[in-house]
mmCIF file of C-alpha atoms in Angstrom:
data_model
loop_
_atom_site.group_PDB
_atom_site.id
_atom_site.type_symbol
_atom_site.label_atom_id
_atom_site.label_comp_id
_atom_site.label_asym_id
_atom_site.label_seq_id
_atom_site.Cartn_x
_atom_site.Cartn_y
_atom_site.Cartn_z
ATOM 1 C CA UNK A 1 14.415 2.307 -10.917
ATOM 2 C CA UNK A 2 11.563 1.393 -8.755
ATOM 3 C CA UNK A 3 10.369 4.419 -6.556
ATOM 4 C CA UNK A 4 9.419 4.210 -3.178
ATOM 5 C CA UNK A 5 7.254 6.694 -1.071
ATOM 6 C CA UNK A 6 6.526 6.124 2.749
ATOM 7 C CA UNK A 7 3.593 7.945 3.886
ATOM 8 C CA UNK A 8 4.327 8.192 7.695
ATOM 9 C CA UNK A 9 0.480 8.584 10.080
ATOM 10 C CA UNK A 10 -0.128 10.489 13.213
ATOM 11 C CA UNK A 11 -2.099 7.324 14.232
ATOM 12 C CA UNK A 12 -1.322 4.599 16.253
ATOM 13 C CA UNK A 13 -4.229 1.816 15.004
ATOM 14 C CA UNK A 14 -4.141 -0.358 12.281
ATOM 15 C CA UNK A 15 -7.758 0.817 11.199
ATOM 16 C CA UNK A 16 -6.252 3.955 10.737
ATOM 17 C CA UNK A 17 -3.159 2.548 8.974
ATOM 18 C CA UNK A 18 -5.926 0.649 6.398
ATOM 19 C CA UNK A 19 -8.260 3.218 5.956
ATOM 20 C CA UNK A 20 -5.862 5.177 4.567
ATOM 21 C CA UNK A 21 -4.082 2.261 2.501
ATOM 22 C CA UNK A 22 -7.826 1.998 1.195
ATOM 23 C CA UNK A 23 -7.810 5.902 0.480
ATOM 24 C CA UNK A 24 -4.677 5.228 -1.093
ATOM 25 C CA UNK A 25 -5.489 2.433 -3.288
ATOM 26 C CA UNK A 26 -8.431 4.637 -4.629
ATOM 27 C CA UNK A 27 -6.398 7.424 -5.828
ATOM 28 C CA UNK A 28 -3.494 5.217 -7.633
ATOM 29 C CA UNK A 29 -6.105 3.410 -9.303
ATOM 30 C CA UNK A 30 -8.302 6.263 -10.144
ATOM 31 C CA UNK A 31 -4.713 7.551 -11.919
ATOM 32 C CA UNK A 32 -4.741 4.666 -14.139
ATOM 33 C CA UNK A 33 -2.291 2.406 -12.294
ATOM 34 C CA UNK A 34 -2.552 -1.333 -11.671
ATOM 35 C CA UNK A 35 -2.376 -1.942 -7.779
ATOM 36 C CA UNK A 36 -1.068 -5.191 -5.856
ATOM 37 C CA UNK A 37 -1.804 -4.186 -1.876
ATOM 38 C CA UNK A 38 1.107 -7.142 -0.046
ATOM 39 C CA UNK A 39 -0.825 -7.662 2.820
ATOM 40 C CA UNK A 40 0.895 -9.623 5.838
ATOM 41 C CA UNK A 41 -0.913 -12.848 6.325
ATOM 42 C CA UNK A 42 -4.260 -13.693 4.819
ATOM 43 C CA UNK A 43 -6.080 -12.772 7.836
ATOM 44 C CA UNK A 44 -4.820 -9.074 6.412
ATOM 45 C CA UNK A 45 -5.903 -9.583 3.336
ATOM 46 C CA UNK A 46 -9.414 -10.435 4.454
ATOM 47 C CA UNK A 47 -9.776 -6.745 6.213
ATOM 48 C CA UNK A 48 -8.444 -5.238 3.649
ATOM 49 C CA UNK A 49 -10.837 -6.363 1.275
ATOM 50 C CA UNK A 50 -13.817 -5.640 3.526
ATOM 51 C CA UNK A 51 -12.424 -2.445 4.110
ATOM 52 C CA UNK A 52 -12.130 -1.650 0.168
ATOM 53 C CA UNK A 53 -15.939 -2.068 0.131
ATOM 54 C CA UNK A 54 -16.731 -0.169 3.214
ATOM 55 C CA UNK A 55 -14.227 3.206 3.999
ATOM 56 C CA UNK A 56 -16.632 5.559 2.402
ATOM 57 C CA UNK A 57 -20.179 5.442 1.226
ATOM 58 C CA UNK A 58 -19.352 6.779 -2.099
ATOM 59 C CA UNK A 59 -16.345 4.743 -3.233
ATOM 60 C CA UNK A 60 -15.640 2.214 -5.344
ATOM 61 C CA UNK A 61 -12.023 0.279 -5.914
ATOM 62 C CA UNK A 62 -12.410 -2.514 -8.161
ATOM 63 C CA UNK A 63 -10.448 -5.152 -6.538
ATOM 64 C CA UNK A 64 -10.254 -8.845 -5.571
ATOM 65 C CA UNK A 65 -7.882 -11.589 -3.735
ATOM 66 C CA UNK A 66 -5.023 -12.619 -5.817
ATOM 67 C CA UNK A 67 -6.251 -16.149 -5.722
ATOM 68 C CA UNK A 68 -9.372 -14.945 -6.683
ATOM 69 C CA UNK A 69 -10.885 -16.227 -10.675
ATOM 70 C CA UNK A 70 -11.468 -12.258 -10.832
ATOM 71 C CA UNK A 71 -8.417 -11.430 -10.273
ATOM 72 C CA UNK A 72 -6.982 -10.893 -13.597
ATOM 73 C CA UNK A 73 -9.758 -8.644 -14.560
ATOM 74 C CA UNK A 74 -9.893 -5.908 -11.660
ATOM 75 C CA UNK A 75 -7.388 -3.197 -11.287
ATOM 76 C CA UNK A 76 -6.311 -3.759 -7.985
ATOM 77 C CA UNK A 77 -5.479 -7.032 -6.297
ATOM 78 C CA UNK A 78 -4.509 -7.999 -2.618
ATOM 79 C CA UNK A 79 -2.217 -10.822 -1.960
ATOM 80 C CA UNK A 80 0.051 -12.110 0.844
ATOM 81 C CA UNK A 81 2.462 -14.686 -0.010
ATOM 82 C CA UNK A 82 3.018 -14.551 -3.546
ATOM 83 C CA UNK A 83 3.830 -11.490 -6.558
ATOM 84 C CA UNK A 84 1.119 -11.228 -9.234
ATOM 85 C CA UNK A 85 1.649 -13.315 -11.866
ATOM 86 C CA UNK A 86 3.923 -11.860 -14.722
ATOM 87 C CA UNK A 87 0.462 -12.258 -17.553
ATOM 88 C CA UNK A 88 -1.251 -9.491 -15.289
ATOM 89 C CA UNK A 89 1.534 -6.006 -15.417
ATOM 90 C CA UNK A 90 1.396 -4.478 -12.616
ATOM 91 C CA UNK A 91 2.619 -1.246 -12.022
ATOM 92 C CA UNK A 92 2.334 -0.351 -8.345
ATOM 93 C CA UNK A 93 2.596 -1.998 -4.687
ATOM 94 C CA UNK A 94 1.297 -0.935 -1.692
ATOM 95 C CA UNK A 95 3.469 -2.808 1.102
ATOM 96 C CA UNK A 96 1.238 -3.370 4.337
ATOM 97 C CA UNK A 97 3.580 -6.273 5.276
ATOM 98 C CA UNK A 98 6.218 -5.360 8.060
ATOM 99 C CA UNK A 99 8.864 -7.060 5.135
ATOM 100 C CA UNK A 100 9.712 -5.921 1.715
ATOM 101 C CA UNK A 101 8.745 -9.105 -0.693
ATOM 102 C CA UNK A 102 11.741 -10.018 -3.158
ATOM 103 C CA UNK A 103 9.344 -9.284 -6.240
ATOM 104 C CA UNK A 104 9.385 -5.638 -5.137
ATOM 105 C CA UNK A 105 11.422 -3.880 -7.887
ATOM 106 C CA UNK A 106 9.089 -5.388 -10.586
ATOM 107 C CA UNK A 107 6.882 -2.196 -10.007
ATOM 108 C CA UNK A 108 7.217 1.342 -10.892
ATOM 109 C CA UNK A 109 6.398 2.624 -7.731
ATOM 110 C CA UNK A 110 6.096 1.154 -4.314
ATOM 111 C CA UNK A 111 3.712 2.769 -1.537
ATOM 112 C CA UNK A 112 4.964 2.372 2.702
ATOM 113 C CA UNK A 113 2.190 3.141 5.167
ATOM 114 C CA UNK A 114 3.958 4.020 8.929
ATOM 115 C CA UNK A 115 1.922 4.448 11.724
ATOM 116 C CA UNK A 116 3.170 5.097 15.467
ATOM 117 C CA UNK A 117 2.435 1.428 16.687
ATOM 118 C CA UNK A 118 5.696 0.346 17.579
ATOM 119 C CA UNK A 119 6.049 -2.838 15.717
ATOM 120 C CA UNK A 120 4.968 -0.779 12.908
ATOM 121 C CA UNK A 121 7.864 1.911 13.401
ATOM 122 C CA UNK A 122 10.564 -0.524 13.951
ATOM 123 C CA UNK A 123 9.378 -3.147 10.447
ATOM 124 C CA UNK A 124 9.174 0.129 8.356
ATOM 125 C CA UNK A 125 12.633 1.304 9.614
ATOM 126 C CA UNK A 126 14.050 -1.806 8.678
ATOM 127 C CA UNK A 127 12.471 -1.085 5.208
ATOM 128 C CA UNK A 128 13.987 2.424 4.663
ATOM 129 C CA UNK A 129 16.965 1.322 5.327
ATOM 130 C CA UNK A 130 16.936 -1.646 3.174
ATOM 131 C CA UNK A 131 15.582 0.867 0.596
ATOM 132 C CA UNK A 132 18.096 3.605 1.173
ATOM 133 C CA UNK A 133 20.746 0.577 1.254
ATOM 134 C CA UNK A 134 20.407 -0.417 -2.181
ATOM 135 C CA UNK A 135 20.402 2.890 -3.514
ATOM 136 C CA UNK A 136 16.505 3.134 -4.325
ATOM 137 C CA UNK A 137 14.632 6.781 -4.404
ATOM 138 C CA UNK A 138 12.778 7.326 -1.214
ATOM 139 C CA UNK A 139 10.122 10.334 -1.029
ATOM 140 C CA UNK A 140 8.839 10.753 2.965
ATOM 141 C CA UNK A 141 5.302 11.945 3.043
ATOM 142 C CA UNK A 142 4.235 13.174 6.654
ATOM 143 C CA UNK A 143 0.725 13.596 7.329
ATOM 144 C CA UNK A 144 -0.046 15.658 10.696
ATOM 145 C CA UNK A 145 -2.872 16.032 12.953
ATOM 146 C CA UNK A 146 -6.447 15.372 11.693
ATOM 147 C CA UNK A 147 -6.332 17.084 8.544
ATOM 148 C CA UNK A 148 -4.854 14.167 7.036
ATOM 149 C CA UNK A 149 -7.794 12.041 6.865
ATOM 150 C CA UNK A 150 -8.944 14.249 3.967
ATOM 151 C CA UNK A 151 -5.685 14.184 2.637
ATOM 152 C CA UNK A 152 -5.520 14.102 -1.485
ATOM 153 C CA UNK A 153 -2.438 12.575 -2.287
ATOM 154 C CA UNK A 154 -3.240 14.518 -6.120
ATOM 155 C CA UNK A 155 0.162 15.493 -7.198
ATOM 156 C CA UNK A 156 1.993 13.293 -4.835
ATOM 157 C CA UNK A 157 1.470 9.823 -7.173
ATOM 158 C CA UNK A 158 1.453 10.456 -10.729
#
């Protein structure tokens, strides 16, 4: 059954919800996963794939758009509409849209980023619920104060 984690922010910005998606997306593909980021429109997408080249100096996530030709030969994609397609496994899904897509319990795990913007908080409840609803195992991560932009999250996906 398809795990789900929701890593709830002090913040209240959507930079701060992406840079950490992008800190995120690092670390489950630096532990060997395949990565689909479900971004919420394409205009989403398009940050989020600047921001995979630019969160830290040092970094490097190998990633493209799902409609991209490179797609099926980078570890981590970034769609908005549709699932990847079922040639290219994927194993993990970071949900930045305020819905859960259908497709969702194709992947091993599934990652929920919370902030405190209030559109934010109210999508992601919905999720939980929907989550907890169906009977899926929910892990709550809550990162505090400004420590957590050097969070690890070693140990916490694996």
């Amino acid at each position: 059954m398809t795990q789900i984690d929701f890593y709830v922010l002090p913040d209240s910005t959507l930079e701060a919800r992406l840079d950490f998606a992008c800190r995120l997306a690092e670390t489950i593909q630096r532990k060997g996963y395949r990565l689909h980021l479900h971004a919420e429109d394409a205009a989403m997408a398009r940050e989020l794939d600047e921001a995979l080249w630019t969160f830290r100096d040092d970094a490097y996530v190998p990633h493209a758009l799902a409609d991209d030709p490179l797609a099926g030969e980078v570890p981590v994609t970034i769609g908005w509409d549709d699932p990847p397609p079922p040639e290219r496994p994927v194993q993990a899904l970071l949900n930045l849209s305020p819905e859960i897509p259908e497709w969702f319990s194709r992947f091993e795990r599934v990652a929920e980023i919370i902030n405190q913007h209030q559109e934010v908080l109210v999508a992601k409840r919905r999720c939980w619920q929907t989550y907890k609803q169906r009977g899926y195992p929910i892990k709550a991560h809550q990162l505090r104060g400004q420590g957590y932009r050097s969070y690890r999250t070693k140990g916490r996906w694996g």
